[in-house]
Coordinates of C-alpha atoms in Angstrom, one line a residue:
X6 CA 14.7 -3.1 -15.0
X7 CA 15.0 -5.3 -12.2
X8 CA 16.8 -4.1 -8.9
X9 CA 17.7 -7.6 -8.1
X10 CA 18.4 -10.7 -9.8
X11 CA 16.9 -13.6 -7.7
X12 CA 16.7 -16.5 -7.2
X13 CA 20.2 -17.4 -8.0
X14 CA 19.6 -21.3 -7.5
X15 CA 16.1 -22.0 -8.9
X16 CA 14.4 -25.6 -8.6
X17 CA 11.8 -27.2 -10.5
X18 CA 8.8 -25.7 -8.8
X19 CA 10.0 -22.5 -9.7
X20 CA 10.6 -23.4 -13.4
X21 CA 7.7 -24.4 -13.2
X22 CA 5.7 -21.5 -11.9
X23 CA 7.3 -19.6 -14.6
X24 CA 6.4 -22.0 -17.6
X25 CA 2.6 -21.3 -16.0
X26 CA 3.2 -17.2 -16.0
X27 CA 4.3 -17.6 -19.6
X28 CA 1.3 -19.6 -21.2
X29 CA -0.5 -16.5 -19.6
X30 CA 1.6 -13.5 -20.3
X31 CA -0.7 -12.3 -23.2
X32 CA -3.9 -13.3 -22.1
X33 CA -6.4 -10.7 -21.5
X34 CA -7.5 -12.6 -18.4
X35 CA -10.9 -10.3 -17.9
X36 CA -12.2 -11.2 -21.3
X37 CA -13.4 -14.4 -19.4
X38 CA -15.7 -12.5 -17.3
X39 CA -18.6 -11.8 -19.2
X40 CA -19.7 -8.3 -19.3
X41 CA -23.0 -8.0 -17.1
X42 CA -21.3 -9.0 -14.0
X43 CA -19.5 -5.6 -13.8
X44 CA -22.6 -4.0 -13.1
X45 CA -23.2 -2.8 -9.9
X46 CA -26.8 -3.0 -8.1
X47 CA -26.6 -0.1 -5.2
X48 CA -29.3 -1.2 -3.0
X49 CA -27.3 -4.9 -2.8
X50 CA -24.0 -2.7 -2.0
X51 CA -25.6 -0.5 0.4
X52 CA -27.5 -3.9 2.2
X53 CA -23.7 -5.3 3.3
X54 CA -22.8 -1.9 4.2
X55 CA -25.7 -1.8 6.7
X56 CA -25.4 -5.4 7.8
X57 CA -21.5 -5.1 8.8
X58 CA -22.6 -1.6 10.5
X59 CA -25.3 -3.2 12.2
X60 CA -22.9 -6.1 13.1
X61 CA -20.4 -3.7 14.5
X62 CA -22.6 -1.3 16.2
X63 CA -24.9 -4.1 18.0
X64 CA -21.2 -6.0 19.6
X65 CA -20.2 -2.5 21.0
X66 CA -23.5 -2.3 22.7
X67 CA -23.8 -5.7 23.5
X68 CA -20.3 -5.0 25.2
X69 CA -22.1 -2.7 27.2
X70 CA -24.7 -4.4 28.6
X71 CA -22.7 -7.6 29.1
X72 CA -23.0 -9.1 32.4
X73 CA -19.6 -10.9 32.5
X74 CA -16.3 -9.4 31.3
X75 CA -15.9 -13.1 29.6
X76 CA -18.2 -11.9 27.2
X77 CA -15.9 -9.2 26.0
X78 CA -13.6 -11.5 23.7
X79 CA -16.5 -13.3 21.5
X80 CA -17.8 -10.1 21.0
X81 CA -14.7 -8.4 20.1
X82 CA -14.3 -10.7 17.6
X83 CA -17.6 -10.0 16.8
X84 CA -17.2 -6.6 16.5
X85 CA -14.1 -6.7 14.3
X86 CA -16.1 -9.1 11.8
X87 CA -18.1 -6.0 11.3
X88 CA -15.5 -3.5 10.9
X89 CA -13.6 -6.3 8.3
X90 CA -16.7 -6.3 6.8
X91 CA -17.3 -2.3 6.9
X92 CA -13.7 -2.5 4.7
X93 CA -14.5 -5.0 2.3
X94 CA -17.3 -2.3 1.6
X95 CA -14.7 0.5 1.4
X96 CA -12.5 -1.8 -0.8
X97 CA -15.3 -2.0 -3.5
X98 CA -15.8 1.7 -3.2
X99 CA -12.1 2.5 -3.8
X100 CA -12.2 0.3 -7.0
X101 CA -15.2 2.1 -8.1
X102 CA -17.2 -1.2 -8.0
X103 CA -19.7 -0.3 -5.7
X104 CA -21.8 2.3 -7.6
X105 CA -21.4 4.0 -11.3
X106 CA -20.9 7.4 -9.1
X107 CA -17.6 8.6 -8.0
X108 CA -19.2 10.6 -5.2
X109 CA -21.4 8.0 -3.8
X110 CA -18.8 5.8 -4.0
X111 CA -16.1 8.3 -2.1
X112 CA -18.5 9.2 0.6
X113 CA -19.4 5.3 1.1
X114 CA -15.9 4.6 1.3
X115 CA -15.1 7.6 3.9
X116 CA -17.9 6.3 6.0
X117 CA -17.1 2.8 6.1
X118 CA -13.4 3.3 7.2
X119 CA -14.6 4.7 10.4
X120 CA -14.0 2.2 12.6
X121 CA -10.2 1.9 11.3
X122 CA -9.9 5.7 11.6
X123 CA -8.4 5.3 8.0
X124 CA -8.5 8.0 5.5
X125 CA -10.0 6.4 2.6
X126 CA -8.0 8.0 0.0
X127 CA -4.8 7.3 1.6
X128 CA -6.0 3.7 2.1
X129 CA -7.1 3.8 -1.6
X130 CA -4.1 4.6 -3.2
X131 CA -1.5 2.3 -1.3
X132 CA -4.0 -0.7 -2.1
X133 CA -4.0 0.6 -6.3
X134 CA 0.1 0.0 -6.0
X135 CA -0.6 -3.1 -4.3
X136 CA -2.8 -3.7 -7.3
X137 CA -0.5 -2.8 -9.8
X138 CA 2.8 -5.1 -8.2
X139 CA 1.0 -7.8 -6.8
X140 CA 3.7 -9.7 -5.3
X141 CA 6.3 -8.2 -6.8
X142 CA 9.5 -8.0 -4.5
X143 CA 10.7 -4.5 -5.4
X144 CA 7.5 -3.0 -5.3
X145 CA 4.5 -4.2 -3.5
X146 CA 3.2 -2.6 -0.8
X147 CA 1.5 -5.8 1.1
X148 CA 3.5 -8.3 2.9
X149 CA 6.4 -8.5 0.8
X150 CA 9.3 -10.4 2.5
X151 CA 12.9 -9.3 2.9
X152 CA 15.7 -11.5 2.4
X153 CA 17.7 -12.2 5.4
X154 CA 20.6 -9.8 4.7
X155 CA 18.5 -6.7 4.2
X156 CA 16.9 -7.5 7.6
X157 CA 20.4 -7.5 9.5
X158 CA 20.7 -4.2 8.3
X159 CA 17.9 -3.1 9.6
X160 CA 17.3 -0.8 12.4
X161 CA 16.7 -2.3 15.8
X162 CA 12.7 -0.9 15.9
X163 CA 12.3 -1.8 12.5
X164 CA 13.9 -5.7 12.7
X165 CA 11.7 -6.0 15.9
X166 CA 8.6 -4.4 13.9
X167 CA 9.1 -7.0 11.2
X168 CA 10.1 -10.0 13.2
X169 CA 6.7 -9.4 15.0
X170 CA 4.4 -8.9 12.1
X171 CA 5.6 -12.1 10.3
X172 CA 5.1 -13.9 13.6
X173 CA 3.0 -13.3 16.9
X174 CA 1.9 -10.0 16.1
X175 CA 0.8 -10.9 12.5
X176 CA -2.6 -8.9 13.3
X177 CA -0.3 -5.8 13.7
X178 CA 0.9 -5.9 10.4
X179 CA -2.2 -3.7 8.7
X180 CA -1.7 -1.2 12.2
X181 CA 2.1 -0.5 10.6
X182 CA 0.6 0.0 7.1
X183 CA -1.7 2.7 8.5
X184 CA 0.7 4.4 10.7
X185 CA 3.0 4.6 7.6
X186 CA 1.0 6.2 5.5
X187 CA -2.3 7.0 6.4
X188 CA -1.7 10.6 7.5
X189 CA 1.1 11.0 5.2
X190 CA 0.7 13.1 2.4
X191 CA 3.9 13.3 1.1
X192 CA 4.3 9.7 1.4
X193 CA 2.3 10.1 -2.3
X194 CA 4.0 10.8 -5.0
X195 CA 1.4 12.6 -6.8
X196 CA -0.3 16.2 -6.4
X197 CA -3.9 15.3 -7.2
X198 CA -2.7 12.2 -4.6
X199 CA -1.7 14.5 -2.1
X200 CA -4.9 16.7 -2.4
X201 CA -7.0 13.7 -1.9
X202 CA -5.4 12.7 1.4
X203 CA -5.3 15.3 2.8
X204 CA -9.1 16.0 2.5
X205 CA -9.5 12.3 3.6
X206 CA -7.6 13.5 7.0
X207 CA -9.7 16.2 7.4
X208 CA -12.7 14.3 7.5
X209 CA -11.1 11.5 10.0
X210 CA -10.3 14.0 12.6
X211 CA -13.7 15.8 12.0
X212 CA -15.2 12.2 13.0
X213 CA -12.4 12.0 15.6
X214 CA -13.5 15.6 17.3
X215 CA -17.1 14.9 17.7
X216 CA -17.1 11.4 18.1
X217 CA -14.1 11.0 21.2
X218 CA -15.1 13.6 23.2
X219 CA -18.8 12.6 24.3
X220 CA -17.4 8.8 24.2
X221 CA -14.7 9.7 26.7
X222 CA -17.1 11.9 28.4
X223 CA -20.0 9.3 29.0
X224 CA -17.7 6.3 29.2
X225 CA -14.3 7.4 30.3
X226 CA -10.9 6.1 29.3
X227 CA -12.3 2.5 29.7
X228 CA -15.1 3.4 27.4
X229 CA -12.5 4.7 24.7
X230 CA -10.3 1.3 25.4
X231 CA -13.1 -1.1 25.2
X232 CA -15.6 0.4 22.9
X233 CA -13.3 1.7 20.3
X234 CA -9.6 0.8 20.8
X235 CA -10.3 -3.0 20.9
X236 CA -12.8 -3.4 18.4
X237 CA -10.1 -1.4 16.4
X238 CA -7.5 -3.6 17.1
X239 CA -10.2 -6.7 16.4
X240 CA -10.7 -5.1 12.9
X241 CA -7.5 -4.9 11.9
X242 CA -7.0 -8.5 13.2
X243 CA -9.2 -9.6 10.7
X244 CA -7.3 -7.3 8.1
X245 CA -4.3 -8.8 8.5
X246 CA -5.0 -12.5 8.7
X247 CA -7.1 -12.0 5.6
X248 CA -4.6 -10.6 3.8
X249 CA -2.1 -12.7 4.9
X250 CA -3.2 -15.5 3.9
X251 CA -4.2 -14.5 0.4
X252 CA -0.7 -13.5 -0.5
X253 CA 1.9 -15.7 1.4
X254 CA 2.1 -19.3 0.6
X255 CA 5.5 -21.4 0.9
X256 CA 4.5 -22.1 -2.9
X257 CA 3.8 -18.9 -4.0
X258 CA 6.8 -17.0 -5.2
X259 CA 7.3 -13.4 -5.0
X260 CA 9.2 -12.2 -8.2
X261 CA 11.7 -9.9 -8.7
X262 CA 10.9 -7.4 -12.1
X263 CA 12.8 -9.9 -14.0
X264 CA 10.2 -12.4 -13.4
X265 CA 7.0 -10.6 -12.6
X266 CA 4.2 -10.1 -15.0
X267 CA 1.1 -8.4 -14.3
X268 CA -0.7 -11.3 -15.5
X269 CA 0.9 -13.7 -13.4
X270 CA 0.1 -11.3 -10.5
X271 CA -3.2 -11.0 -11.3
X272 CA -4.2 -14.6 -11.4
X273 CA -1.4 -17.1 -10.2
X274 CA 0.1 -15.3 -6.9
X275 CA -3.0 -15.1 -4.7
X276 CA -4.5 -18.1 -2.4
X277 CA -8.4 -18.0 -2.3
X278 CA -10.0 -19.8 1.1
X279 CA -13.3 -21.3 0.9
X280 CA -15.4 -19.8 3.4
X281 CA -18.2 -20.9 4.9
X282 CA -21.6 -19.1 3.3
X283 CA -22.3 -17.3 6.7
X284 CA -18.7 -15.9 6.5
X285 CA -18.7 -15.1 2.8
X286 CA -22.0 -12.9 3.1
X287 CA -20.5 -11.3 6.1
X288 CA -16.9 -10.6 4.4
X289 CA -18.5 -9.7 1.2
X290 CA -16.6 -12.5 -0.7
X291 CA -13.5 -10.7 -0.3
X292 CA -12.2 -14.3 0.2
X293 CA -13.1 -14.9 -3.8
X294 CA -9.4 -12.8 -4.3
X295 CA -8.3 -13.9 -7.3
X296 CA -11.6 -12.6 -10.1
X297 CA -10.7 -9.6 -7.9
X298 CA -7.3 -9.6 -9.1
X299 CA -8.5 -10.2 -12.3
X300 CA -11.1 -7.6 -12.8
X301 CA -10.9 -4.9 -9.9
X302 CA -14.3 -3.4 -11.1
X303 CA -16.4 -6.5 -10.4
X304 CA -18.7 -6.0 -7.6
X305 CA -18.2 -8.3 -4.6
X306 CA -21.7 -10.4 -4.7
X307 CA -20.9 -10.9 -8.4
X308 CA -17.6 -12.3 -7.7
X309 CA -17.9 -16.2 -7.4
X310 CA -19.7 -16.0 -10.8
X311 CA -16.4 -14.2 -12.2
X312 CA -14.3 -16.7 -10.6
X313 CA -16.0 -19.6 -12.3
X314 CA -15.8 -17.7 -15.9
X315 CA -12.0 -17.8 -14.4
X316 CA -11.6 -21.2 -13.7
X317 CA -13.2 -22.7 -17.0
X318 CA -11.0 -20.2 -19.2
X319 CA -7.8 -21.1 -17.1
X320 CA -8.5 -24.9 -15.8
X321 CA -5.7 -25.4 -12.8
X322 CA -4.7 -21.4 -12.6
X323 CA -7.0 -20.7 -9.8
X324 CA -5.9 -21.5 -6.3
X325 CA -8.3 -22.7 -4.0
X326 CA -8.1 -24.2 -0.5
X327 CA -10.4 -24.9 2.7
X328 CA -10.0 -22.3 5.1
X329 CA -7.9 -23.7 8.2
X330 CA -6.3 -22.0 10.9
X331 CA -3.4 -24.6 10.3
X332 CA -2.9 -22.3 7.0
X333 CA -2.3 -19.1 8.9
X334 CA -0.3 -21.1 11.6
X335 CA 2.5 -22.3 8.8
X336 CA 2.9 -19.2 7.8
X337 CA 3.8 -17.0 10.6
X338 CA 5.7 -20.1 12.3
X339 CA 7.7 -20.6 8.8
X340 CA 7.7 -18.2 6.3
X341 CA 9.4 -15.4 7.3
X342 CA 12.1 -14.0 4.9
X343 CA 12.5 -14.0 0.9
X344 CA 15.0 -17.3 -0.2
X345 CA 17.4 -15.8 -2.6
X346 CA 18.0 -19.3 -4.0
X347 CA 15.0 -20.8 -4.2
X348 CA 12.9 -17.9 -5.0
X349 CA 10.7 -19.2 -2.3
X350 CA 10.9 -18.7 1.6
X351 CA 12.8 -19.5 4.6
X352 CA 12.2 -19.1 8.0
X353 CA 14.0 -17.0 10.7
X354 CA 17.1 -19.6 11.5
X355 CA 17.5 -19.1 7.8
X356 CA 16.2 -22.9 6.6
X357 CA 14.6 -23.1 3.4
X358 CA 11.2 -23.9 3.5
X359 CA 10.1 -26.2 0.8
X360 CA 7.2 -25.3 -1.7
X361 CA 4.5 -26.6 -0.8
X362 CA 5.9 -27.6 2.9
X363 CA 2.8 -28.6 4.7
X364 CA 0.0 -27.9 2.0
X365 CA -2.5 -30.2 1.7
X366 CA -4.5 -29.3 -1.9
X367 CA -7.7 -30.1 -3.1
X368 CA -9.1 -30.7 -6.1
X369 CA -11.3 -27.1 -7.1
X370 CA -14.7 -26.8 -6.0
X371 CA -17.3 -24.7 -7.2
X372 CA -17.3 -21.3 -5.0
X373 CA -21.5 -20.5 -4.2
X374 CA -21.8 -16.6 -3.9
X375 CA -23.0 -15.2 -1.0
X376 CA -25.8 -12.9 -2.1

């Protein structure tokens, strides 16, 4: 039973969405994807793991030898991309799609999240909640907007965090999630979850003790800030921008449990961005996200083929667009509150944002694999 009964005055765009959702509510979506696409190739996964570590470490070493500080910013963008790529490898590990071996998945997942100092099992369990409740206004863990009336009742500190991470400090959104759940076993309801999270925290603690004292000893506090903290922030910026854009658009609603369905969450509520092939390769196809939500066990290198299968089976259902900076700008400029009347968005001035405002849809194009 839903805790809310929103929207109170849905328009035609919301009703159109519900009709589309109703068309697929009983479909077995993953059945459209050939079974062979679910088979992991460990060598291909390890290649992605090595490439991202190489990018991350290479950028940091380049900063150490950079002849001028003006080179730091582009190198931090590269280091953040490497760290984000490692997160994308951990992402496959968390879904069991890196390999058939749970032990290998857990080991690679823990090592891949070290640039973020993110306990693997804490991230994994929260991420699974996101998958189980994608764009559910009441239960999703990622980027859900809140009604303006709820925001007004929040303590000042929480309002400042919400306002910042929905606007200029969007890059800190995933830092806030890390802060809230990364090191709190009590955040998780099941005993086994809490046990796994404690083990991940212990791993991060040991790695930190082994790494940070020598880093500070040889490079000082400046080295700690330049070679760890700055790349950590840069990785979170990639992390935040990507996940925010996947699940925020003026014409994609968050739904109360009254209207939300699992299949809508899997197929209709994600926006995929067409990256250049080099960026697809370095981010391990993370932008081919609808196929991932439909079938999380599909390894990252098979996602483009899985996406094409979904598009053939459900024409017009998969949302895709070219990657443009204006899309992120549109989100942080206007998509701030959940609109309890329309079911879409208002800005911080409480002005309704028309569904599709600022959007320029294009005909679906073929997704090319980054192999």
